XYZ file of C-alpha atoms in Angstrom:
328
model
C 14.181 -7.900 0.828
C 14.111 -3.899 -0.454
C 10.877 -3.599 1.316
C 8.153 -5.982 3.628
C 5.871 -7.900 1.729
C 3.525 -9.584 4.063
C 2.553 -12.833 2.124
C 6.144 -13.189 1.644
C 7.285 -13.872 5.076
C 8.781 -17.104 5.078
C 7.202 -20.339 7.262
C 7.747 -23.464 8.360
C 11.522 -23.860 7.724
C 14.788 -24.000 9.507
C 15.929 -20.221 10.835
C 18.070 -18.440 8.106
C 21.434 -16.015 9.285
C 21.174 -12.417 9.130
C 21.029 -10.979 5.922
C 22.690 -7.285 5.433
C 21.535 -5.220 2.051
C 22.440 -1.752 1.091
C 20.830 0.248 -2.058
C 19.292 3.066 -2.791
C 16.344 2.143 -4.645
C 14.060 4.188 -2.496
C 15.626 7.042 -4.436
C 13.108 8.964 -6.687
C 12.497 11.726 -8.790
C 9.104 13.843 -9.297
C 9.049 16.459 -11.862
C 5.543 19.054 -11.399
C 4.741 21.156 -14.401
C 1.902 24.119 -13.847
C -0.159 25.529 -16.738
C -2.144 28.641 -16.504
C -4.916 28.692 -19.153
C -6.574 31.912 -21.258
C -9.699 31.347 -19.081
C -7.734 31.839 -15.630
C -7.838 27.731 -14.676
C -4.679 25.989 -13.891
C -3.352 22.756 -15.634
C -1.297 20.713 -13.318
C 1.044 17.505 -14.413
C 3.214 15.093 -12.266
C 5.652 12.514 -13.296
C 7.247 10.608 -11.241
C 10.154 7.753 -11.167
C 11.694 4.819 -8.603
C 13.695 2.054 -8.958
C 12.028 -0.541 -6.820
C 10.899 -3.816 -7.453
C 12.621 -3.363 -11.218
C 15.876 -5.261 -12.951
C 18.324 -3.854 -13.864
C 22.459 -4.341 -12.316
C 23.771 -6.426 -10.258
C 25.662 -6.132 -6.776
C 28.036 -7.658 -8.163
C 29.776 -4.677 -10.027
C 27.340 -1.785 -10.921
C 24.371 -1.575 -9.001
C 22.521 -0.486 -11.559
C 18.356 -0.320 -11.333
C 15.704 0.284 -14.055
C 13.342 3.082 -13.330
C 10.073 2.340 -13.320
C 6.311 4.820 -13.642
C 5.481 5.394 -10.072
C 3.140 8.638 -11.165
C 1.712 9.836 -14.240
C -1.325 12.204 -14.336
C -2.887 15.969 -14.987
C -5.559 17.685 -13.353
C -7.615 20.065 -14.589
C -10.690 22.024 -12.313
C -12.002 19.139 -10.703
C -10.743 16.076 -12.920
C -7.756 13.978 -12.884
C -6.966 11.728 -15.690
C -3.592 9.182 -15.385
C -1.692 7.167 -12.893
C -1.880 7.476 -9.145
C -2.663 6.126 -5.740
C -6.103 4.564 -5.792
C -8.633 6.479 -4.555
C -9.323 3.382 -2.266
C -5.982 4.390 -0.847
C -5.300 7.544 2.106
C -1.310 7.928 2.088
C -1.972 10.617 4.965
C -2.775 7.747 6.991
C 0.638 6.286 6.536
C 3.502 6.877 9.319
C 6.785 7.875 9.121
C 8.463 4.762 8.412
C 11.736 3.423 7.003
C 10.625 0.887 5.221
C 8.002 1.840 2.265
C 4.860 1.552 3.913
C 4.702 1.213 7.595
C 1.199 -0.313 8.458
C 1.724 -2.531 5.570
C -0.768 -5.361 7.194
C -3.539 -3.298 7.841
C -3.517 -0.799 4.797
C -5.249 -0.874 1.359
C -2.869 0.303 -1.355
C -2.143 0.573 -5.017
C -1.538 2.916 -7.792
C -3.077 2.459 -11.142
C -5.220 4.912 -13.914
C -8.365 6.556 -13.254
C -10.688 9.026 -14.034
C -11.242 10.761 -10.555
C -13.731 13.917 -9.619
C -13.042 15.585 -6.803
C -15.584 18.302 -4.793
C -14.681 19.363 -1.390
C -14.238 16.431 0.525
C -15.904 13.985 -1.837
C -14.316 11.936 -4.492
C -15.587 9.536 -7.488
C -13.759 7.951 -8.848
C -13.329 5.171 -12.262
C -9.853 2.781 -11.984
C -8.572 0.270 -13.801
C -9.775 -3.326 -13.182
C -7.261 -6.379 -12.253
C -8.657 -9.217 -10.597
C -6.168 -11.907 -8.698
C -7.451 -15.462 -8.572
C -6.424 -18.827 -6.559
C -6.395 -21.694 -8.450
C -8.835 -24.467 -7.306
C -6.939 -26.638 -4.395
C -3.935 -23.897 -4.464
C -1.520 -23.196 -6.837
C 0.276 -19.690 -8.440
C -1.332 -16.859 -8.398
C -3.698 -16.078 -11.468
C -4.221 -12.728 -12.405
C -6.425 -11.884 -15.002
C -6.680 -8.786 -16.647
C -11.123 -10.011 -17.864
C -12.978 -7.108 -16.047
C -15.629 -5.509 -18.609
C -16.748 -3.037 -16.417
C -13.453 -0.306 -14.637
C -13.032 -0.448 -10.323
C -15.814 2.186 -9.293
C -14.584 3.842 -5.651
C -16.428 6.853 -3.850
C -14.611 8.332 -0.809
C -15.428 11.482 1.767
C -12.498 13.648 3.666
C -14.032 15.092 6.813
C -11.322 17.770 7.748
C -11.275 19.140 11.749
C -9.516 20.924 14.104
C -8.318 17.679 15.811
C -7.006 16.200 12.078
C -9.165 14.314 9.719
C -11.254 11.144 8.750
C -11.343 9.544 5.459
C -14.283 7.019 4.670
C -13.875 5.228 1.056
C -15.988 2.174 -0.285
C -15.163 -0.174 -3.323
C -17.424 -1.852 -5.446
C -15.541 -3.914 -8.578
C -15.849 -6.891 -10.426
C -13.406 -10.073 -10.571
C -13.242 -12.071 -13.703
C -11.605 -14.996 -14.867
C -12.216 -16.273 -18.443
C -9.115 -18.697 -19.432
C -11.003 -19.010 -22.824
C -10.573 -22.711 -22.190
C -14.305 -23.456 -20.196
C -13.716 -21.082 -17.881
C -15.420 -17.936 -17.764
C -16.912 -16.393 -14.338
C -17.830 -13.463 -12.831
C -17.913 -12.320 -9.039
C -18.764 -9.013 -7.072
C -16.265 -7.746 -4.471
C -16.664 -4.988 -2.337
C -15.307 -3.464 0.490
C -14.954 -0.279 3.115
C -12.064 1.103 4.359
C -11.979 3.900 7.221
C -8.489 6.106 8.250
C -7.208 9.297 9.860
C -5.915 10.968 11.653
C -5.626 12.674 15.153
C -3.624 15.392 16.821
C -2.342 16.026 19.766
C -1.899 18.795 21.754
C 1.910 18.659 22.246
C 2.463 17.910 18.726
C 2.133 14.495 18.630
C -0.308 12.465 16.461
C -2.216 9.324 16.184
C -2.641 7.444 12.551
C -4.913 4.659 12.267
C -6.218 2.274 9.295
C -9.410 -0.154 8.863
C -10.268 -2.212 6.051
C -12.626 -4.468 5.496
C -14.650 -6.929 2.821
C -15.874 -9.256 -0.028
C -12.888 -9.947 -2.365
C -10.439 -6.998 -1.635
C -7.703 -9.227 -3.006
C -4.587 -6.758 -4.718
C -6.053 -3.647 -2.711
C -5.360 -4.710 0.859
C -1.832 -5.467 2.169
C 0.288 -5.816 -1.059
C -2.263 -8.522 -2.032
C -1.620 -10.702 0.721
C -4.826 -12.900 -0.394
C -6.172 -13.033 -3.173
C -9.858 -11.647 -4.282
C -11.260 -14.962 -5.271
C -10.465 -18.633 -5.274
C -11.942 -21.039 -8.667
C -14.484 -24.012 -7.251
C -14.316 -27.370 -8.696
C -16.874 -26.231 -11.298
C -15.138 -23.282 -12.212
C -17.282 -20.344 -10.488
C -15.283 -17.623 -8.459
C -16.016 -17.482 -4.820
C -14.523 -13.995 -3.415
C -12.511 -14.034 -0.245
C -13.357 -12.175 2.864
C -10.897 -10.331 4.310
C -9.949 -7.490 7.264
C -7.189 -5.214 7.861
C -6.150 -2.548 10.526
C -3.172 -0.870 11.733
C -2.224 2.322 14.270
C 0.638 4.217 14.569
C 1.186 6.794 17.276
C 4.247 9.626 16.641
C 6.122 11.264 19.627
C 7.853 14.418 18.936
C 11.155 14.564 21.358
C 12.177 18.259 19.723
C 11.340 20.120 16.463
C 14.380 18.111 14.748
C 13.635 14.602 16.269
C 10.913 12.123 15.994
C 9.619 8.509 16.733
C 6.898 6.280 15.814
C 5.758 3.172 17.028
C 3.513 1.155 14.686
C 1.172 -2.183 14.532
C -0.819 -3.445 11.987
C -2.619 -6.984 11.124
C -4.546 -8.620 8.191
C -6.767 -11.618 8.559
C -8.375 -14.005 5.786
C -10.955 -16.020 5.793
C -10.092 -18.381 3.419
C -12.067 -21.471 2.428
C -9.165 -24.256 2.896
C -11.296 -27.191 0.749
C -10.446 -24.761 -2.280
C -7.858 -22.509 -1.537
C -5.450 -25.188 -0.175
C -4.109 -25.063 2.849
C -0.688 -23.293 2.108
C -2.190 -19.998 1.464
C -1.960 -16.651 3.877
C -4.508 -16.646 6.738
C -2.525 -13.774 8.513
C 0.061 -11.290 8.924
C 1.094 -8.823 11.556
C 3.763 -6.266 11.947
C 5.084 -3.901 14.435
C 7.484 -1.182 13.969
C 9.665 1.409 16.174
C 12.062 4.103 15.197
C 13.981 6.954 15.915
C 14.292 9.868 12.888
C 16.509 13.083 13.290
C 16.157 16.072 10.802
C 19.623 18.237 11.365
C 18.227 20.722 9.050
C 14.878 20.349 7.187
C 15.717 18.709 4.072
C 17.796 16.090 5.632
C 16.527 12.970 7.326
C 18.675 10.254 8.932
C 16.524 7.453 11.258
C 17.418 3.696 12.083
C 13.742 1.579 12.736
C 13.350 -1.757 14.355
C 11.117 -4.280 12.722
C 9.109 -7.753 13.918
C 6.448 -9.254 11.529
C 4.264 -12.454 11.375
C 2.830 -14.746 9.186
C 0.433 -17.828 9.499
C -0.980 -20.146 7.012
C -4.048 -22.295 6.932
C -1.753 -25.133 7.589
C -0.886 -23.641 11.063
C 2.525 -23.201 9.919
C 3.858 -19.764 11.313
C 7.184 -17.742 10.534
C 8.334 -14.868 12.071
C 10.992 -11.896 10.409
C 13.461 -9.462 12.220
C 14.313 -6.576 10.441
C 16.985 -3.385 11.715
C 16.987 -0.684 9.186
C 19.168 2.879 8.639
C 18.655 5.548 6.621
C 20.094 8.909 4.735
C 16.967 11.346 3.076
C 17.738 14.155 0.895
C 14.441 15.556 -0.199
C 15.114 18.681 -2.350
């Protein structure tokens, strides 16, 4: 309920009664440190803190939240080495949203250590492997931590006058090896395309695409999984596809709005994934954001999403949401 999950959208059931939540576990802190070096480089380090998705108090009484590692990571020339958004990942493709993503449905996302090398607009990059299995006729999630070999992704920023276009391709292996007769190996990859493009009076169009063999955790907050077991315990990697747009109007230099869709389809293989698992999600989004000075932000944002599983049961979620930012 702090933010929307797509796989987690509920279906089938009786309506529920609104729901009203306040917190502010959106809140976080980034601390930048800058390091000039005897040979006229630069050493750069972020580290960064939230409190979503973490324990911690209760409403109850104290409200209290755990941090949690959000960023972590130094660059040096070229290099960075630590914790960050995948390079799979363009968060300049994401609109200005109230809830934590936006395009949730149609975007790939994740943060997670790497070795990346940028030049210009190309990067390569190494990232840690984490493969998310469905058990064999349904079932809880696995996820298996049996990768030899680290996430390789290559992506290329073309930068123009009219805004930008970000191409990015994955290649990865998933493995499962339960040390108990089980131990497979599948190849997943995948292509994902965004940008952005601006408009004369100000205004600007984001847009997302995603697409492939066993994407699993990278697209939509892992609303499928990147491979299902077979009977005989091989992996079989699911195909999936992702998109979303978002177009921003400008109404003066202090107020903004931004209406927003995005989707996810899987094609899942019922006779082993079970027929209660995600075959798709949509979303769509409009709000209204005022800036009375520059480093305050209020907005309120309307939300509808979707959901449909193999089983052809559907559920649908209505979200209204208000907001205070202080970004100093």
């Amino acid at each position: 309920r702090d933010f929307y999950i797509p796989s987690l959208t509920p279906v089938g059931g009786v309506d529920e009664d609104p729901q009203f939540d306040a917190h502010i576990r959106t809140s976080r802190f980034r601390f930048a440190t800058s390091t000039p070096t005897a040979e006229g480089d630069t050493i750069n380090g972020v580290f960064e803190l939230d409190f979503l998705v973490t324990s911690g108090g209760d409403e109850r009484i104290s409200n209290s939240y755990t941090p949690r590692v959000r960023h972590a990571y130094l660059t040096y020339k070229n290099w960075l080495v630590g914790q960050t958004w995948t390079t799979f990942m363009d968060v300049y493709s994401l609109p200005e949203s109230l809830d934590f993503i936006g395009t949730t449905d149609g975007i790939t996302f994740g943060r997670q250590v790497m070795v990346r090398y940028t030049n210009g607009g190309l990067q390569i990059a190494l990232e840690n492997p984490e493969s998310t299995i469905t058990p064999f006729g349904g079932g809880g999630r696995i996820t298996s931590d049996d990768s030899s070999v680290p996430d390789l992704v290559a992506a290329y920023t073309s930068k123009q006058d009219w805004g930008y276009v970000k191409v990015a391709g994955l290649l990865r292996q998933l493995s499962y090896d339960n040390a108990a007769g089980i131990d497979a190996d599948e190849t997943s990859f995948g292509v994902s395309v965004t940008g952005k493009y601006n408009l004369a009076n100000g205004d600007d169009i984001r847009f997302t695409f995603n697409s492939g063999k066993g994407l699993g955790r990278y697209s939509a907050l892992n609303a499928a999984n990147g491979a299902v077991l077979t009977e005989s315990g091989d992996l079989e990697a699911i195909d999936s596809t992702g998109y979303g747009i978002a177009y921003r109007h400008k109404w003066s230099d202090k107020a903004r709005s931004s209406i927003m869709f995005s989707a996810f389809e899987a094609d899942n293989d019922a006779t082993l994934t079970g027929m209660a698992v995600t075959e798709s999600t949509y979303s769509t989004r409009v709000n209204y954001l005022y800036s009375p000075t520059k480093a305050l932000t209020v907005g309120a944002e309307y939300a509808f999403a979707h959901r449909e599983v193999e089983a052809g049961l559907e559920g649908d979620m209505n979200r209204f949401q208000v907001s205070a930012k202080y970004a100093f």
